[in-house]
Coordinates of C-alpha atoms in Angstrom, one line a residue:
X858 CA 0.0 0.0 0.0
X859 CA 0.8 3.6 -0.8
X860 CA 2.3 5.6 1.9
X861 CA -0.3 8.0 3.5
X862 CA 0.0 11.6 2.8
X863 CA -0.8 14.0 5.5
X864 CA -2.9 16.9 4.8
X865 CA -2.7 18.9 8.1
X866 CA -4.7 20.2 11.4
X867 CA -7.7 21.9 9.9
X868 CA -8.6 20.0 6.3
X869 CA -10.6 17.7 7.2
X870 CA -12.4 15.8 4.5
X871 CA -16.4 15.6 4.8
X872 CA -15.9 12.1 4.2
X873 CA -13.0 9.3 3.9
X874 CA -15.2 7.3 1.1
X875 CA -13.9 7.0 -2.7
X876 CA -16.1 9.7 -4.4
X877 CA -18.0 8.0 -7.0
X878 CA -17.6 4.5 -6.2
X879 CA -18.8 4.2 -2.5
X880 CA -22.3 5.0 -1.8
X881 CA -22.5 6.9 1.6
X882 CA -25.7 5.2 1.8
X883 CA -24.0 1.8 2.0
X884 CA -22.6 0.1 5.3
X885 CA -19.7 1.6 4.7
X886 CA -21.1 4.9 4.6
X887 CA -23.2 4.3 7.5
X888 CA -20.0 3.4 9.6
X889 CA -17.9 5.5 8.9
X890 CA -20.8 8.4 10.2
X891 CA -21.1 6.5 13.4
X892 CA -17.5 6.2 13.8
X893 CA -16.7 10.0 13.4
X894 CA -20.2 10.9 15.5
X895 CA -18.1 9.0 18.2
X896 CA -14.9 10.8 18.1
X897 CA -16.9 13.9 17.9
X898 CA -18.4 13.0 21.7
X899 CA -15.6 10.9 23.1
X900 CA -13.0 13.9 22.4
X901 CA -16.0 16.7 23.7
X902 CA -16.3 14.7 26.8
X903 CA -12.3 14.4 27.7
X904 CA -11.9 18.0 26.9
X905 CA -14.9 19.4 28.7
X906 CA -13.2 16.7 32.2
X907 CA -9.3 17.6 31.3
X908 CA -10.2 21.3 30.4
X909 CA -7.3 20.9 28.2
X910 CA -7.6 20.2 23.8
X911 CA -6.8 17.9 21.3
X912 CA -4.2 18.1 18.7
X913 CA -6.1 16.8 15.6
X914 CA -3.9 15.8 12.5
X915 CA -5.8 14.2 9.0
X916 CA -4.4 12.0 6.3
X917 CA -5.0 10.5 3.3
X918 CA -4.2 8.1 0.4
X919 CA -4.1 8.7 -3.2
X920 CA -6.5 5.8 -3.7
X921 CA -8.9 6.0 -1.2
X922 CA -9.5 6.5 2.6
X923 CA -7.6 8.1 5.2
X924 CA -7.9 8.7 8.7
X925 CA -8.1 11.5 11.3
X926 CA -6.4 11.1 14.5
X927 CA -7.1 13.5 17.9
X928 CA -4.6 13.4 21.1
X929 CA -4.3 15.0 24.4
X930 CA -1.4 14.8 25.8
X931 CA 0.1 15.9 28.9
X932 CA -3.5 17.5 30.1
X933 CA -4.3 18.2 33.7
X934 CA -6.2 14.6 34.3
X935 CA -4.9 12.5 30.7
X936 CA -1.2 11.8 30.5
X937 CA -2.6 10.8 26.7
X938 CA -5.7 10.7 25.2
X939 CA -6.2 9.4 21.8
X940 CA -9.2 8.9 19.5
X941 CA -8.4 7.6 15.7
X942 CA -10.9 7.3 12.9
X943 CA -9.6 5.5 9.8
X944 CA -11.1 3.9 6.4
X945 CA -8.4 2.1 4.6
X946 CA -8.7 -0.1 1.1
X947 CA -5.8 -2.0 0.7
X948 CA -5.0 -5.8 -0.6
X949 CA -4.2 -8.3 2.2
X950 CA -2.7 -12.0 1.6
X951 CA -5.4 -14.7 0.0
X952 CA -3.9 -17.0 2.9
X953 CA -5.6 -14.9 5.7
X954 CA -8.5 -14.4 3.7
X955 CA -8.8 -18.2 3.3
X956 CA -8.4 -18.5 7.0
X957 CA -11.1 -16.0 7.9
X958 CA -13.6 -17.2 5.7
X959 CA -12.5 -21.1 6.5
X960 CA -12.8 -21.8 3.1
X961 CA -10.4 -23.8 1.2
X962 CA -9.6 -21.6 -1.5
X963 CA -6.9 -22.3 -4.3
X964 CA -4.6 -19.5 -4.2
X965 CA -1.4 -17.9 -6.0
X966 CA 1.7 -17.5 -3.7
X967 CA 1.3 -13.5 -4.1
X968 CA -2.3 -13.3 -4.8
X969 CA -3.8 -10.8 -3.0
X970 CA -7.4 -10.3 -1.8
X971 CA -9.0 -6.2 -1.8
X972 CA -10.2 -4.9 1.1
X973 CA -12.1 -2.3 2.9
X974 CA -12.0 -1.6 6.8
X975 CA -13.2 1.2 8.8
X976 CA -12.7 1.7 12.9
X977 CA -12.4 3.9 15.7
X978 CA -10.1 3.0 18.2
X979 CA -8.8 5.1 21.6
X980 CA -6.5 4.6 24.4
X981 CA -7.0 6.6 27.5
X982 CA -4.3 7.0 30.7
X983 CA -5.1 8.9 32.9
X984 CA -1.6 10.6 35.4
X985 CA -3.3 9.5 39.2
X986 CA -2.7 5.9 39.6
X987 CA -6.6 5.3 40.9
X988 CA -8.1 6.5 37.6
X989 CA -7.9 3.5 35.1
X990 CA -6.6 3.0 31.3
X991 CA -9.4 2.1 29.2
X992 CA -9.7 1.1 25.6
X993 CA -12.1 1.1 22.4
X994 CA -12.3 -0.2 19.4
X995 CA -15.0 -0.2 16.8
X996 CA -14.7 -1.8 13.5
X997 CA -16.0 -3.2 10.2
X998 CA -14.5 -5.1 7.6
X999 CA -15.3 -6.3 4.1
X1000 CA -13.7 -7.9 1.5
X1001 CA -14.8 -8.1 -2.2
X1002 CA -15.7 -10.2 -4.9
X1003 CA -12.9 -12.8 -5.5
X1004 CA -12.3 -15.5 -7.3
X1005 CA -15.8 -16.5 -7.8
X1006 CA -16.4 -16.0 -3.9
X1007 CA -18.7 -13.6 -3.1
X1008 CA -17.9 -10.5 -1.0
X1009 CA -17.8 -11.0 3.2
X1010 CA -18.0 -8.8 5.6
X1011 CA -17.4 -8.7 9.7
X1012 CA -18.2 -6.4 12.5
X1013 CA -15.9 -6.3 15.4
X1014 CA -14.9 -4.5 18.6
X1015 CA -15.4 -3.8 22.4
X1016 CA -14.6 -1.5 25.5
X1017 CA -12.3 -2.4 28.5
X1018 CA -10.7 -1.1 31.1
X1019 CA -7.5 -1.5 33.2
X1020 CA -6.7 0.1 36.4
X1021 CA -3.5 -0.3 38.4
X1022 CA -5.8 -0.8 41.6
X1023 CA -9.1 -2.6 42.4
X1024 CA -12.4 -0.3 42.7
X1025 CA -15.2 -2.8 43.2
X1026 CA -18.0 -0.4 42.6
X1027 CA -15.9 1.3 39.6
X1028 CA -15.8 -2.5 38.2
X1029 CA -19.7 -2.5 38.9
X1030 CA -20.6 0.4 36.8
X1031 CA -18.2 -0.5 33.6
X1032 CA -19.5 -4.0 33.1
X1033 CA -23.1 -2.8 34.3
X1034 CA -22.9 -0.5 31.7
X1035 CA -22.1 -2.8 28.9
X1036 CA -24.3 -5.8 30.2
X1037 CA -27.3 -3.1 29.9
X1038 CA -26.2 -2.4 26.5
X1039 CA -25.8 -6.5 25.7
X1040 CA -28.9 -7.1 27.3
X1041 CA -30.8 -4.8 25.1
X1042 CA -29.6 -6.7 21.6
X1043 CA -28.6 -10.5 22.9
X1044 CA -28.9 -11.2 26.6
X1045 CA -26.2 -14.5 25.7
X1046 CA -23.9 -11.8 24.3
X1047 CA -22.1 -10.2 27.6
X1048 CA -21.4 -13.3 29.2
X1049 CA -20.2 -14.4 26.0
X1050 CA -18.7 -11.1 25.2
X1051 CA -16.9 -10.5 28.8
X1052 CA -15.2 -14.1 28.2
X1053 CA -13.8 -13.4 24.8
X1054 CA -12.5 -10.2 26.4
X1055 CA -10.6 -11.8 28.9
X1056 CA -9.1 -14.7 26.7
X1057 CA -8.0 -12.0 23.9
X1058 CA -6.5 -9.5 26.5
X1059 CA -4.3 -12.5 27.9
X1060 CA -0.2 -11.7 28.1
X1061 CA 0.7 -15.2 28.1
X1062 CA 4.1 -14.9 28.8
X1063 CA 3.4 -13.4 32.3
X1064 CA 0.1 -15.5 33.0
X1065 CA -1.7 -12.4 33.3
X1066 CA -5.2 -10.3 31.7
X1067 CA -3.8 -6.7 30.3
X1068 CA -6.9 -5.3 33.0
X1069 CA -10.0 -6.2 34.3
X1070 CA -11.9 -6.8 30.7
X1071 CA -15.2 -5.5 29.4
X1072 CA -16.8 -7.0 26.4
X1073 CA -15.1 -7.8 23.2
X1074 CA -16.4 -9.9 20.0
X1075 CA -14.4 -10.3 16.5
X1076 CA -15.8 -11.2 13.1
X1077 CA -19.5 -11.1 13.8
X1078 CA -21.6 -11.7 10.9
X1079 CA -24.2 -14.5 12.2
X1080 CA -27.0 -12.3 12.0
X1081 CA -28.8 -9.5 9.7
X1082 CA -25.9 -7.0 9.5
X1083 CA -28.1 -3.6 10.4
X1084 CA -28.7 -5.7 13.6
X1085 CA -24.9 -6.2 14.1
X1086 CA -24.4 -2.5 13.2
X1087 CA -27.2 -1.1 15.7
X1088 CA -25.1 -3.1 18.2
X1089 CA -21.8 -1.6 17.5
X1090 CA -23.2 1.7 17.5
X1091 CA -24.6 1.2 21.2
X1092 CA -21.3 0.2 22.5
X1093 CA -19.9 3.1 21.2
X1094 CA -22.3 5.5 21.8
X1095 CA -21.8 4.4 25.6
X1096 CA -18.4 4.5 26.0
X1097 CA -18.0 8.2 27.9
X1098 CA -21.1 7.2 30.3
X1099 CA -19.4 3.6 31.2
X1100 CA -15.5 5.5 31.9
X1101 CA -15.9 9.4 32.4
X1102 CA -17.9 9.2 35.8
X1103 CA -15.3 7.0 37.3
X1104 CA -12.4 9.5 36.2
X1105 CA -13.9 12.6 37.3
X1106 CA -15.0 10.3 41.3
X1107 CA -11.0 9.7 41.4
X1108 CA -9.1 12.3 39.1
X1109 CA -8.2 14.4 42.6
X1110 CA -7.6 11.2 44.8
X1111 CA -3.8 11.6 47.2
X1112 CA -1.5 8.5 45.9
X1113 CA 1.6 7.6 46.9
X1114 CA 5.6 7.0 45.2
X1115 CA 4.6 3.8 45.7
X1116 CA 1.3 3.9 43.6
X1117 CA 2.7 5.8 41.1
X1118 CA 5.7 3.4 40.6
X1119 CA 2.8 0.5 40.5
X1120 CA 0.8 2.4 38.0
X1121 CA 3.9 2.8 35.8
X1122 CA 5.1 -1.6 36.2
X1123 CA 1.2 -2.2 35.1
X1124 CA 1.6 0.6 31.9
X1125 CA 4.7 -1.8 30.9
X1126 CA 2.5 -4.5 30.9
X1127 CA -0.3 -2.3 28.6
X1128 CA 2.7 -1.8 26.1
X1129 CA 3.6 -5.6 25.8
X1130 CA 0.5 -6.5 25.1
X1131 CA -0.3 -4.1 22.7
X1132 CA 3.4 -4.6 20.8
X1133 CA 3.2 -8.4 21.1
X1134 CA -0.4 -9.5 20.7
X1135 CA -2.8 -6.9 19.6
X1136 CA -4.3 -7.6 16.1
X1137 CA -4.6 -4.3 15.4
X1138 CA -1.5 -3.0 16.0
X1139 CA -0.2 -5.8 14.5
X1140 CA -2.8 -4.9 11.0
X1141 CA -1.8 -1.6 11.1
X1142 CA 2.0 -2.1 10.9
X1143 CA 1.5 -5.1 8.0
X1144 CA -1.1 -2.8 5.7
X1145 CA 1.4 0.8 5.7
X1146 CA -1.1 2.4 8.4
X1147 CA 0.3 6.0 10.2
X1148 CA 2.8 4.7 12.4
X1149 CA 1.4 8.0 14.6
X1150 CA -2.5 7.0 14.6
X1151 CA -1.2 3.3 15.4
X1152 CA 1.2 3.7 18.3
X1153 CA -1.3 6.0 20.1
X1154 CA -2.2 3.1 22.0
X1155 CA 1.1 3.6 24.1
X1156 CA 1.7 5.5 27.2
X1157 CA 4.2 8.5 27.8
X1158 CA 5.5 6.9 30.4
X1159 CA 6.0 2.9 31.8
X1160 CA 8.4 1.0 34.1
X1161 CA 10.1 -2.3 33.6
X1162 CA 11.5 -3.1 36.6
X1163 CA 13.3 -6.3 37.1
X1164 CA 12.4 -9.2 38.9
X1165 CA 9.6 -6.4 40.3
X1166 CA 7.6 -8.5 42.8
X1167 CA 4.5 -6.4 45.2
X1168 CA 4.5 -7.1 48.7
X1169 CA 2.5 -10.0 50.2
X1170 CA -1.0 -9.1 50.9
X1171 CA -0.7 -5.4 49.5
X1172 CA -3.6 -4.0 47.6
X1173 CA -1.2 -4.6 44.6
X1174 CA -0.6 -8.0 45.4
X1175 CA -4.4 -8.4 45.2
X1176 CA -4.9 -7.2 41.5
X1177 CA -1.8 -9.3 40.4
X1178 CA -4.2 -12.0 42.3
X1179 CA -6.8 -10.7 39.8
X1180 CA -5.0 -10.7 36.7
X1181 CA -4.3 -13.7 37.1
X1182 CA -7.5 -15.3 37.5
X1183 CA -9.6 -13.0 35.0
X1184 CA -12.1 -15.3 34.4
X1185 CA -13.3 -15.8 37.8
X1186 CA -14.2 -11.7 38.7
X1187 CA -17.4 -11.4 38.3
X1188 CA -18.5 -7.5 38.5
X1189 CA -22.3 -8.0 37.4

């Protein structure tokens, strides 16, 4: 893919479709409105809490698509904020393609499959130690005709948090939040949903969950895809009421050295993951994304500290507990 050009703080395109040949009425038109509707709020919200603004740079490709990316850093409550928007077309391998649709397909070494995907994504941390991390992602993906096969298309995504200490009713409201909005489309989907989160956010080298989860699904496509989409866009559309309250209860909280060095050990944990295992890091890198708008994710600051061990019984000690055994907290 084409190296993306950027085209500054202030032009920003009325929309990130191919003029001509994608119909804003389509689902990809309809996503991409949601997804900028959600930066839009997400970055008011932060702002209006931090009382500090976004830097907001755009970019695009000569043959379609772009993204625009907003971050706060070094604000009065945000080390860094970030909220990205991008729709990309691009050409990935036919061997993933084969795997995703779990077809057996006969392929060309090089041949290559077209593509179109669309997300929002954000990573928020926060400087006190008692206000917690938390990530988004949105997405939707298609591929098109090929080969004979006809066109697919997944939706994907989730919300989760991860704080360096334990809040039990902070954990309440999060997942509440999100098994309300589960509840409303599937009531299988959060149990379902908070159990993918924890498996995908494992760091298996260190036996641990990145946080303490949320809800997260992956190439969704089992039922009528408006249904899918009015699903994604609740989610999204409650991701400042499921985070911002418990930011703004803790933002002023005292903490110690000691918390702050915890807080930073735990960050070093947030960038392994996200550098070893996350998909879409790992998508973005492969496909010639904006190194910038993909290594958002990480924090200013982190702490690897060797053979770094809490004390017994500490409050620290007690989320590494926790980490550990993801699958058994059960907030709702």
């Amino acid at each position: 893919m084409e190296a993306p050009q950027y085209i500054g703080k202030e032009e920003v395109p009325s929309t990130l479709l191919r003029p001509g040949i994608d119909d804003p009425d389509s689902m990809r038109g309809k996503f991409e409105h949601m997804i900028r509707g959600v930066q839009t709020q997400v970055v008011a919200a932060i702002e209006e809490v931090d009382g500090c603004t976004f830097r907001q740079d755009a970019w695009t490709r000569p043959s379609g698509g772009g993204g625009i990316t907003r971050v706060l850093q070094e604000g009065n409550v945000w080390e860094k904020a970030g909220v990205a928007v991008s729709v990309v077309y691009g050409t990935m391998p036919a061997e993933s393609y084969r795997v995703a649709v779990g077809k057996d397909v006969p392929f060309e070494k090089d041949d290559r499959v077209p593509f179109f995907a669309a997300g929002v994504s954000s990573v928020m941390h926060p400087w006190n130690p008692h206000c917690p991390t938390m990530h988004f992602n949105y997405r939707y993906f298609e591929t098109e005709e090929w080969k004979g096969i006809p066109g697919q298309w997944w939706f994907g995504g989730g919300t989760d948090i991860t704080p360096s200490y334990i809040d039990e009713e902070d954990m309440r409201h999060f997942h509440g939040t999100y098994k309300a909005v589960c509840d409303r489309h599937d009531p299988t989907w959060y149990d379902k949903m908070k159990t993918n989160c924890d498996d995908y956010f494992q760091i298996p080298h260190r036996g641990e969950t990145r946080g303490m989860g949320g809800i997260f699904f992956d190439d969704l496509n089992d039922r009528d895809q408006d249904a899918i989409f009015a699903f994604s866009s609740d989610c999204a559309a409650n991701i400042v009421e499921s985070y911002v309250p418990i930011v703004k209860k803790h933002k002023n909280d005292p903490y110690s050295a000691r918390q702050k060095e915890w807080q930073q050990v735990r960050r070093g944990r947030y960038v392994e993951f996200n550098l070893v295992y996350d998909r879409g890091t790992i998508f973005g890198l492969k496909t010639g994304g904006r190194i910038e708008s993909i290594l958002m994710s990480m924090p200013l600051t982190a702490s690897w500290r060797y053979d770094y061990q809490p004390e017994a019984q500490s409050t620290e000690a007690k989320f590494l507990d926790a980490v550990k055994n993801a699958h058994k907290q059960r907030w709702v």
